[in-house]
Short mmCIF file of C-alpha atoms and ligand atoms in Angstrom, two decimals:
data_model
loop_
_atom_site.label_atom_id
_atom_site.label_comp_id
_atom_site.label_asym_id
_atom_site.label_seq_id
_atom_site.Cartn_x
_atom_site.Cartn_y
_atom_site.Cartn_z
CA UNK A 1 137.36 106.12 90.21
CA UNK A 2 138.88 108.44 87.80
CA UNK A 3 142.33 107.19 87.34
CA UNK A 4 141.73 104.68 89.83
CA UNK A 5 142.26 106.81 92.67
CA UNK A 6 140.96 109.28 95.37
CA UNK A 7 143.60 111.86 94.57
CA UNK A 8 145.69 112.36 91.44
CA UNK A 9 149.27 112.00 92.63
CA UNK A 10 148.69 108.43 93.92
CA UNK A 11 147.98 107.31 90.05
CA UNK A 12 151.93 107.14 89.49
CA UNK A 13 151.49 109.45 86.62
CA UNK A 14 154.47 111.29 87.84
CA UNK A 15 156.74 108.26 87.66
CA UNK A 16 154.71 106.01 85.45
CA UNK A 17 153.96 102.53 86.04
CA UNK A 18 151.53 101.16 88.40
CA UNK A 19 150.93 101.96 92.15
CA UNK A 20 151.37 99.79 95.07
CA UNK A 21 147.96 99.02 96.69
CA UNK A 22 148.80 99.09 100.25
CA UNK A 23 146.69 96.74 102.74
CA UNK A 24 148.29 98.31 106.12
CA UNK A 25 151.11 100.19 107.64
CA UNK A 26 153.01 99.83 110.76
CA UNK A 27 155.81 101.94 112.15
CA UNK A 28 157.90 102.91 108.97
CA UNK A 29 156.52 100.37 106.98
CA UNK A 30 154.08 99.88 104.40
CA UNK A 31 152.73 96.39 103.49
CA UNK A 32 151.17 95.98 100.03
CA UNK A 33 148.39 93.64 98.94
CA UNK A 34 151.05 91.47 97.56
CA UNK A 35 152.30 91.06 101.19
CA UNK A 36 155.60 92.92 100.29
CA UNK A 37 156.85 95.45 102.68
CA UNK A 38 158.25 99.13 102.02
CA UNK A 39 160.35 101.44 104.18
CA UNK A 40 157.96 104.41 103.48
CA UNK A 41 158.85 107.73 102.77
CA UNK A 42 155.86 109.06 101.90
CA UNK A 43 154.40 109.40 105.35
CA UNK A 44 150.81 110.07 104.02
CA UNK A 45 152.19 113.08 102.61
CA UNK A 46 153.01 114.56 106.14
CA UNK A 47 150.64 113.55 108.98
CA UNK A 48 152.34 110.37 109.76
CA UNK A 49 155.38 111.93 112.17
CA UNK A 50 155.02 109.51 114.64
CA UNK A 51 154.96 106.35 111.97
CA UNK A 52 151.96 104.37 111.27
CA UNK A 53 149.89 102.57 113.67
CA UNK A 54 151.32 104.37 116.58
CA UNK A 55 149.98 102.32 119.84
CA UNK A 56 149.02 105.64 121.97
CA UNK A 57 147.35 107.15 118.81
CA UNK A 58 145.68 104.05 117.91
CA UNK A 59 144.36 103.89 121.57
CA UNK A 60 143.21 107.41 121.69
CA UNK A 61 141.16 107.00 118.36
CA UNK A 62 139.55 103.90 119.80
CA UNK A 63 138.61 105.46 123.41
CA UNK A 64 137.09 108.47 121.35
CA UNK A 65 135.31 106.26 118.79
CA UNK A 66 133.61 104.50 121.64
CA UNK A 67 132.39 107.95 122.84
CA UNK A 68 130.64 108.29 119.77
CA UNK A 69 131.59 109.51 116.09
CA UNK A 70 130.17 113.00 115.73
CA UNK A 71 128.21 115.35 117.87
CA UNK A 72 127.83 118.93 115.89
CA UNK A 73 128.17 120.39 119.23
CA UNK A 74 131.25 121.96 120.99
CA UNK A 75 133.61 119.44 122.96
CA UNK A 76 136.66 119.99 125.62
CA UNK A 77 139.02 117.90 123.07
CA UNK A 78 138.33 120.69 120.53
CA UNK A 79 139.49 123.58 123.37
CA UNK A 80 142.53 121.47 123.98
CA UNK A 81 143.67 121.10 120.59
CA UNK A 82 143.27 124.68 119.83
CA UNK A 83 144.99 125.83 123.47
CA UNK A 84 148.32 123.51 122.02
CA UNK A 85 148.41 125.22 118.90
CA UNK A 86 148.02 128.43 120.09
CA UNK A 87 150.92 127.99 122.70
CA UNK A 88 153.13 126.62 120.32
CA UNK A 89 152.48 129.41 117.57
CA UNK A 90 153.07 132.74 119.27
CA UNK A 91 151.35 134.44 116.24
CA UNK A 92 148.19 132.50 116.36
CA UNK A 93 145.98 133.93 119.05
CA UNK A 94 142.72 132.44 117.85
CA UNK A 95 142.33 129.48 115.69
CA UNK A 96 139.40 127.61 114.05
CA UNK A 97 139.30 124.13 113.24
CA UNK A 98 138.48 122.54 109.83
CA UNK A 99 138.84 119.33 108.08
CA UNK A 100 141.46 119.99 105.31
CA UNK A 101 144.53 122.10 104.29
CA UNK A 102 142.40 123.35 101.16
CA UNK A 103 139.41 124.49 103.65
CA UNK A 104 142.04 126.16 105.79
CA UNK A 105 143.95 128.43 103.23
CA UNK A 106 140.42 128.98 101.27
CA UNK A 107 139.23 130.05 104.33
CA UNK A 108 142.33 132.30 105.24
CA UNK A 109 142.08 133.89 101.95
CA UNK A 110 138.31 134.79 102.33
CA UNK A 111 139.16 136.35 105.85
CA UNK A 112 141.98 138.12 104.42
CA UNK A 113 140.18 139.72 101.68
CA UNK A 114 137.05 140.52 104.05
CA UNK A 115 139.72 142.04 106.62
CA UNK A 116 141.31 144.21 104.06
CA UNK A 117 138.66 145.04 101.53
CA UNK A 118 141.05 143.80 98.62
CA UNK A 119 140.55 141.07 96.47
CA UNK A 120 144.01 139.93 94.92
CA UNK A 121 146.24 137.44 96.53
CA UNK A 122 149.97 136.66 95.74
CA UNK A 123 150.98 133.09 95.61
CA UNK A 124 154.36 131.31 94.48
CA UNK A 125 154.96 129.39 91.73
CA UNK A 126 155.41 125.51 93.02
CA UNK A 127 153.73 126.30 96.06
CA UNK A 128 150.55 124.27 96.37
CA UNK A 129 147.98 125.43 98.76
CA UNK A 130 145.29 122.99 97.97
CA UNK A 131 142.75 123.00 95.09
CA UNK A 132 140.09 126.16 95.93
CA UNK A 133 140.10 128.22 92.69
CA UNK A 134 142.01 131.28 93.82
CA UNK A 135 145.21 129.03 94.18
CA UNK A 136 144.94 126.83 90.96
CA UNK A 137 147.14 128.57 88.90
CA UNK A 138 149.63 127.75 86.60
CA UNK A 139 153.03 129.17 87.19
CA UNK A 140 154.43 131.38 84.66
CA UNK A 141 158.01 130.60 84.37
CA UNK A 142 160.30 132.85 84.64
CA UNK A 143 159.00 136.50 85.02
CA UNK A 144 155.99 136.89 87.41
CA UNK A 145 152.83 136.95 85.69
CA UNK A 146 149.53 137.40 86.26
CA UNK A 147 147.67 133.82 86.72
CA UNK A 148 146.28 131.74 84.27
CA UNK A 149 143.73 128.98 85.58
CA UNK A 150 145.80 125.47 85.61
CA UNK A 151 142.52 123.55 85.89
CA UNK A 152 139.42 123.22 83.58
CA UNK A 153 136.46 124.84 85.36
CA UNK A 154 138.53 127.42 87.22
CA UNK A 155 136.96 130.47 86.25
CA UNK A 156 139.87 133.03 84.68
CA UNK A 157 137.29 135.83 86.72
CA UNK A 158 138.60 134.46 89.83
CA UNK A 159 142.41 133.94 88.82
CA UNK A 160 142.25 137.52 87.51
CA UNK A 161 142.95 138.19 90.82
CA UNK A 162 145.83 135.80 91.66
CA UNK A 163 149.41 137.17 91.21
CA UNK A 164 152.05 134.70 90.89
CA UNK A 165 155.86 135.17 91.26
CA UNK A 166 158.71 132.97 91.39
CA UNK A 167 159.49 131.38 94.92
CA UNK A 168 162.69 133.37 96.62
CA UNK A 169 162.15 136.17 94.12
CA UNK A 170 161.74 139.04 96.41
CA UNK A 171 162.27 141.49 93.77
CA UNK A 172 159.79 140.17 91.67
CA UNK A 173 157.40 140.41 94.52
CA UNK A 174 158.21 143.95 95.19
CA UNK A 175 157.68 144.72 91.58
CA UNK A 176 154.20 143.23 91.74
CA UNK A 177 153.22 145.12 94.95
CA UNK A 178 154.59 148.42 92.88
CA UNK A 179 152.09 147.76 90.10
CA UNK A 180 149.08 146.43 92.57
CA UNK A 181 149.62 148.47 95.67
CA UNK A 182 146.76 148.86 97.66
CA UNK A 183 145.05 146.00 95.75
CA UNK A 184 146.65 142.71 97.28
CA UNK A 185 144.55 141.58 100.34
CA UNK A 186 147.27 138.52 101.19
CA UNK A 187 150.49 137.17 100.08
CA UNK A 188 150.19 133.19 100.73
CA UNK A 189 153.54 131.53 100.88
CA UNK A 190 154.76 128.16 102.26
CA UNK A 191 157.71 129.41 104.40
CA UNK A 192 159.67 126.26 103.43
CA UNK A 193 158.24 124.81 100.38
CA UNK A 194 157.13 121.37 100.14
CA UNK A 195 155.29 121.02 96.94
CA UNK A 196 158.45 121.10 94.48
CA UNK A 197 160.36 119.17 96.36
CA UNK A 198 161.69 120.61 99.31
CA UNK A 199 163.11 124.16 98.97
CA UNK A 200 164.08 126.21 101.93
CA UNK A 201 163.57 130.09 101.78
CA UNK A 202 166.56 132.18 100.96
CA UNK A 203 168.20 134.33 103.48
CA UNK A 204 166.02 137.40 103.89
CA UNK A 205 163.07 136.21 101.48
CA UNK A 206 160.50 135.86 104.32
CA UNK A 207 161.46 138.69 106.10
CA UNK A 208 161.17 140.70 102.82
CA UNK A 209 157.66 139.67 102.41
CA UNK A 210 156.83 140.56 106.12
CA UNK A 211 158.13 144.27 105.50
CA UNK A 212 156.20 144.32 101.91
CA UNK A 213 153.19 143.25 103.51
CA UNK A 214 153.56 145.85 106.45
CA UNK A 215 154.38 148.61 104.08
CA UNK A 216 151.42 147.98 101.98
CA UNK A 217 148.57 146.65 104.54
CA UNK A 218 148.78 143.32 102.97
CA UNK A 219 148.37 140.41 105.24
CA UNK A 220 151.04 137.50 105.40
CA UNK A 221 149.75 134.26 105.12
CA UNK A 222 151.70 131.56 106.33
CA UNK A 223 150.80 127.96 104.56
CA UNK A 224 152.27 125.57 107.25
CA UNK A 225 149.76 122.84 106.02
CA UNK A 226 152.59 120.37 105.73
CA UNK A 227 155.70 122.22 107.81
CA UNK A 228 153.31 123.04 110.82
CA UNK A 229 154.55 120.80 114.08
CA UNK A 230 156.69 118.85 111.08
CA UNK A 231 159.92 121.11 110.87
CA UNK A 232 159.77 122.00 114.45
CA UNK A 233 157.13 122.29 117.68
CA UNK A 234 154.85 125.01 116.04
CA UNK A 235 156.48 124.91 112.64
CA UNK A 236 158.48 126.52 110.19
CA UNK A 237 158.06 130.22 111.58
CA UNK A 238 159.15 129.00 115.25
CA UNK A 239 162.22 127.16 113.39
CA UNK A 240 163.31 130.16 111.02
CA UNK A 241 162.04 133.00 113.37
CA UNK A 242 162.93 132.20 116.97
CA UNK A 243 162.90 134.28 118.95
CA UNK A 244 162.04 137.10 117.17
CA UNK A 245 158.82 135.31 116.26
CA UNK A 246 157.67 136.79 119.48
CA UNK A 247 158.30 140.39 118.39
CA UNK A 248 158.50 141.72 115.07
CA UNK A 249 158.58 138.54 112.80
CA UNK A 250 155.12 137.10 112.66
CA UNK A 251 152.87 136.22 109.94
CA UNK A 252 149.43 137.68 110.00
CA UNK A 253 147.60 134.23 109.60
CA UNK A 254 149.01 130.53 109.46
CA UNK A 255 147.15 127.74 107.98
CA UNK A 256 147.84 123.88 109.42
CA UNK A 257 146.71 120.56 108.79
CA UNK A 258 148.25 117.05 108.36
CA UNK A 259 150.57 116.65 111.41
CA UNK A 260 147.88 118.32 113.87
CA UNK A 261 145.11 115.63 112.70
CA UNK A 262 147.96 112.65 113.51
CA UNK A 263 146.65 111.06 110.05
CA UNK A 264 142.90 111.85 110.34
CA UNK A 265 141.42 115.08 108.76
CA UNK A 266 141.88 118.00 111.17
CA UNK A 267 143.00 121.01 109.70
CA UNK A 268 142.93 124.63 111.04
CA UNK A 269 143.71 128.54 110.61
CA UNK A 270 144.43 131.00 113.03
CA UNK A 271 146.04 134.22 113.59
CA UNK A 272 145.77 137.73 114.71
CA UNK A 273 142.77 138.28 117.06
CA UNK A 274 141.41 141.20 115.52
CA UNK A 275 141.47 139.30 112.34
CA UNK A 276 140.00 135.95 113.79
CA UNK A 277 137.24 137.47 115.70
CA UNK A 278 135.84 138.56 112.07
CA UNK A 279 134.93 134.93 111.49
CA UNK A 280 131.28 133.94 112.48
CA UNK A 281 130.04 134.08 114.64
CA UNK A 282 131.95 136.41 116.42
CA UNK A 283 132.06 138.35 113.22
CA UNK A 284 130.51 138.33 110.18
CA UNK A 285 133.02 136.28 107.63
CA UNK A 286 131.25 133.15 106.85
CA UNK A 287 132.76 129.82 107.51
CA UNK A 288 131.22 126.22 108.79
CA UNK A 289 131.82 122.71 108.55
CA UNK A 290 129.74 119.67 109.91
CA UNK A 291 132.68 117.33 110.74
CA UNK A 292 134.80 120.51 111.68
CA UNK A 293 136.36 119.61 115.04
CA UNK A 294 135.26 115.85 114.66
CA UNK A 295 135.70 114.45 118.11
CA UNK A 296 137.70 111.31 116.87
CA UNK A 297 139.92 113.19 114.51
CA UNK A 298 140.89 115.76 117.32
CA UNK A 299 141.69 112.82 119.56
CA UNK A 300 144.00 111.62 117.00
CA UNK A 301 145.65 115.22 116.76
CA UNK A 302 145.62 115.75 120.60
CA UNK A 303 147.49 112.63 121.46
CA UNK A 304 150.07 113.27 118.27
CA UNK A 305 150.90 116.73 119.66
CA UNK A 306 151.14 115.46 122.97
CA UNK A 307 153.41 113.10 122.30
CA UNK A 308 155.82 115.35 120.12
CA UNK A 309 155.82 117.88 122.92
CA UNK A 310 156.84 115.57 125.43
CA UNK A 311 160.50 115.93 127.12
CA UNK A 312 161.03 119.42 125.64
CA UNK A 313 160.09 118.00 122.06
CA UNK A 314 162.82 115.51 122.14
CA UNK A 315 160.78 113.93 119.37
CA UNK A 316 162.02 116.92 117.09
CA UNK A 317 165.87 115.96 118.07
CA UNK A 318 165.21 112.36 117.18
CA UNK A 319 163.75 113.44 113.75
CA UNK A 320 166.63 115.74 112.91
CA UNK A 321 168.94 113.08 113.83
CA UNK A 322 167.64 110.51 111.61
CA UNK A 323 166.86 112.76 108.60
CA UNK A 324 170.38 114.18 109.17
CA UNK A 325 171.94 110.91 108.79
CA UNK A 326 169.86 109.83 105.81
CA UNK A 327 171.28 113.42 104.21
CA UNK A 328 174.86 112.52 104.89
CA UNK A 329 174.34 108.77 103.61
CA UNK A 330 172.85 110.23 100.75
CA UNK A 331 176.04 112.74 99.95
CA UNK A 332 178.21 110.01 100.45
CA UNK A 333 176.61 107.71 98.05
CA UNK A 334 176.49 110.59 95.82
CA UNK A 335 180.42 110.83 95.65
CA UNK A 336 180.56 107.26 95.34
CA UNK A 337 178.52 107.21 92.30
CA UNK A 338 179.79 110.49 90.81
CA UNK A 339 176.01 111.69 90.95
CA UNK A 340 175.16 115.52 90.05
CA UNK A 341 172.52 115.69 92.97
CA UNK A 342 171.65 117.86 95.03
CA UNK A 343 169.87 117.05 98.56
CA UNK A 344 167.64 119.62 100.34
CA UNK A 345 166.50 119.05 103.70
CA UNK A 346 164.80 121.10 106.30
CA UNK A 347 164.27 118.96 109.54
CA UNK A 348 162.54 115.63 108.75
CA UNK A 349 161.64 117.12 105.31
CA UNK A 350 163.97 115.83 102.45
CA UNK A 351 164.50 116.09 98.77
CA UNK A 352 167.02 114.95 96.13
CA UNK A 353 167.12 116.70 92.71
CA UNK A 354 169.40 115.46 89.82
CA UNK A 355 170.80 119.38 89.15
CA UNK A 356 173.79 120.96 89.14
CA UNK A 357 172.83 123.83 91.20
CA UNK A 358 170.65 124.03 94.54
CA UNK A 359 167.26 124.28 93.54
CA UNK A 360 165.50 127.66 94.47
CA UNK A 361 162.24 127.84 92.51
CA UNK A 362 160.15 126.19 90.41
CA UNK A 363 162.04 126.31 87.00
CA UNK A 364 165.04 124.85 88.70
CA UNK A 365 162.89 121.75 89.55
CA UNK A 366 161.28 121.46 85.61
CA UNK A 367 165.10 121.79 84.73
CA UNK A 368 166.40 119.07 86.65
CA UNK A 369 166.95 115.59 84.96
CA UNK A 370 163.70 114.30 86.09
CA UNK A 371 164.09 111.41 84.15
CA UNK A 372 166.62 110.30 86.34
CA UNK A 373 164.71 110.65 89.37
CA UNK A 374 161.73 108.30 88.19
CA UNK A 375 164.45 105.38 87.37
CA UNK A 376 165.64 105.61 90.42
CA UNK A 377 162.26 105.75 92.25
CA UNK A 378 161.51 102.43 90.34
CA UNK A 379 164.71 100.95 91.55
CA UNK A 380 164.21 101.70 94.83
CA UNK A 381 160.40 100.22 94.88
CA UNK A 382 162.09 97.26 93.30
CA UNK A 383 164.41 97.28 96.65
CA UNK A 384 161.81 97.99 99.32
CA UNK A 385 161.81 101.46 99.60
CA UNK A 386 158.55 103.49 98.78
CA UNK A 387 159.43 107.09 97.89
CA UNK A 388 156.59 109.56 97.16
CA UNK A 389 155.72 108.86 93.34
CA UNK A 390 156.77 112.18 91.98
CA UNK A 391 160.01 114.50 92.08
CA UNK A 392 157.84 117.30 93.03
CA UNK A 393 156.89 115.78 96.32
CA UNK A 394 159.03 115.41 99.33
CA UNK A 395 160.28 112.70 101.32
CA UNK A 396 159.21 112.42 104.86
CA UNK A 397 160.94 110.95 107.68
CA UNK A 398 159.07 109.86 110.92
CA UNK A 399 160.41 108.92 114.39
CA UNK A 400 159.73 105.33 113.61
CA UNK A 401 162.52 105.78 111.22
CA UNK A 402 165.09 104.65 113.48
CA UNK A 403 169.19 104.10 112.79
CA UNK A 404 168.13 100.70 111.07
CA UNK A 405 165.59 101.90 109.00
CA UNK A 406 167.92 104.57 107.59
CA UNK A 407 170.93 101.83 107.25
CA UNK A 408 168.37 99.95 105.16
CA UNK A 409 167.18 102.75 103.22
CA UNK A 410 170.98 104.00 102.15
CA UNK A 411 171.80 100.19 101.61
CA UNK A 412 168.43 100.23 99.19
CA UNK A 413 169.79 103.41 97.44
CA UNK A 414 173.34 101.79 97.32
CA UNK A 415 172.05 98.73 95.44
CA UNK A 416 169.40 100.83 93.40
CA UNK A 417 172.12 102.97 92.01
CA UNK A 418 174.41 100.32 91.46
CA UNK A 419 171.56 98.61 89.14
CA UNK A 420 170.65 101.85 87.38
CA UNK A 421 173.68 103.32 86.43
CA UNK A 422 172.30 107.04 86.24
CA UNK A 423 175.82 108.65 86.49
N1 PLP B 501 149.03 123.36 101.48
C1 PLP B 501 150.05 122.78 101.34
C2 PLP B 501 151.18 123.47 101.65
C3 PLP B 501 149.77 121.24 101.47
O1 PLP B 501 150.97 120.56 101.25
C4 PLP B 501 148.52 120.81 101.24
C5 PLP B 501 148.27 119.28 100.62
O2 PLP B 501 149.36 118.84 100.35
C6 PLP B 501 147.36 121.65 100.83
C7 PLP B 501 147.86 122.76 101.50
C8 PLP B 501 146.26 121.23 101.05
O3 PLP B 501 146.01 120.11 101.70
P1 PLP B 501 144.41 118.90 101.78
O4 PLP B 501 145.42 117.83 100.89
O5 PLP B 501 144.30 118.55 103.57
O6 PLP B 501 143.38 120.02 101.26
#
């Protein structure tokens, strides 16, 4: 296996050293092949919002598996999952299920290009939208730039159509709109960025994008693969734009994955009816998948959403409380050890950066003291806390992270900071 792994970040290249091989996981804990237990903040990179092996989700998966693995024909489960998504997200009137976040963003872009008759897409440095060619573009540091492929094998003829601006930089975005008016099919953005650590949108950034897109006939695509049903019931658009999300503030298309699959491969893209009706077989924009809407995966997703939606979404209050107490505890440790770090959080997603100023865009993360972050990562691992192995990833808190797990985590941070002399 290249690098010994099925997906690059797992190889620990971001922190150095050897990855932990995991045998199993339960609740907030991972158990390594060597039998050691770790409090887990990877959360499967987002899906495991209810913790690992939630008994009701496991039962739903078992029941579905007993009914067969894959049919290639429509099922009621798909309809029910689609209804749950549409009910939670006022901007989504029709939705198509797919199997990965990459498929969702790639398909949304195809639709945007078809619907507008334009070819360019504008993305933000440090936002990750999966590994489709159009999105694999290096972030030009500083000024907004025309994209350069960030991987061999990505044709420049494709990325010539990808424009890149710095996250939170509305002026740079407006500049690109001025230069490329009538050419931009879509702006795609993580409404709360989670792929350069956790970087919230500045006040007015998303609203400004909405305005620019509306003025230019460009579609606004929210990539909520990570934030969907994670930072709120529905996602970031509901958290940030409620109650205007019902009226003037809405993305045209939304991409989802991770939480909506409950740890199995389910993803989706959806949005305005007039756009989504252009997808085959209603329309002629082709997109398909043998395993799309797989019954076992859909069962895991439906049960996860059902649990999250119970009692008016009380699970989100618990997630908020746990993540807030982690944030407060880290802030107190920062004072104790006189650390210059910035803790950034949105709901149950959290990051800390060894930086003097709040992090607002990729260049701020690049400029942070990432060596300190890596040292602390290894010290924490030795003390039984497994963060995602890169300062560019976000920590995920689950409903299985209760007061005890947070307390144990903070005690491990305390020990690690004492041992690693980072200040
Ligand atoms: N979009 C965002 C915001 C993501 O965080 C990811 C993956 O982490 C993707 C798209 C790609 O999703 P997948 O890995 O399921 O293809």
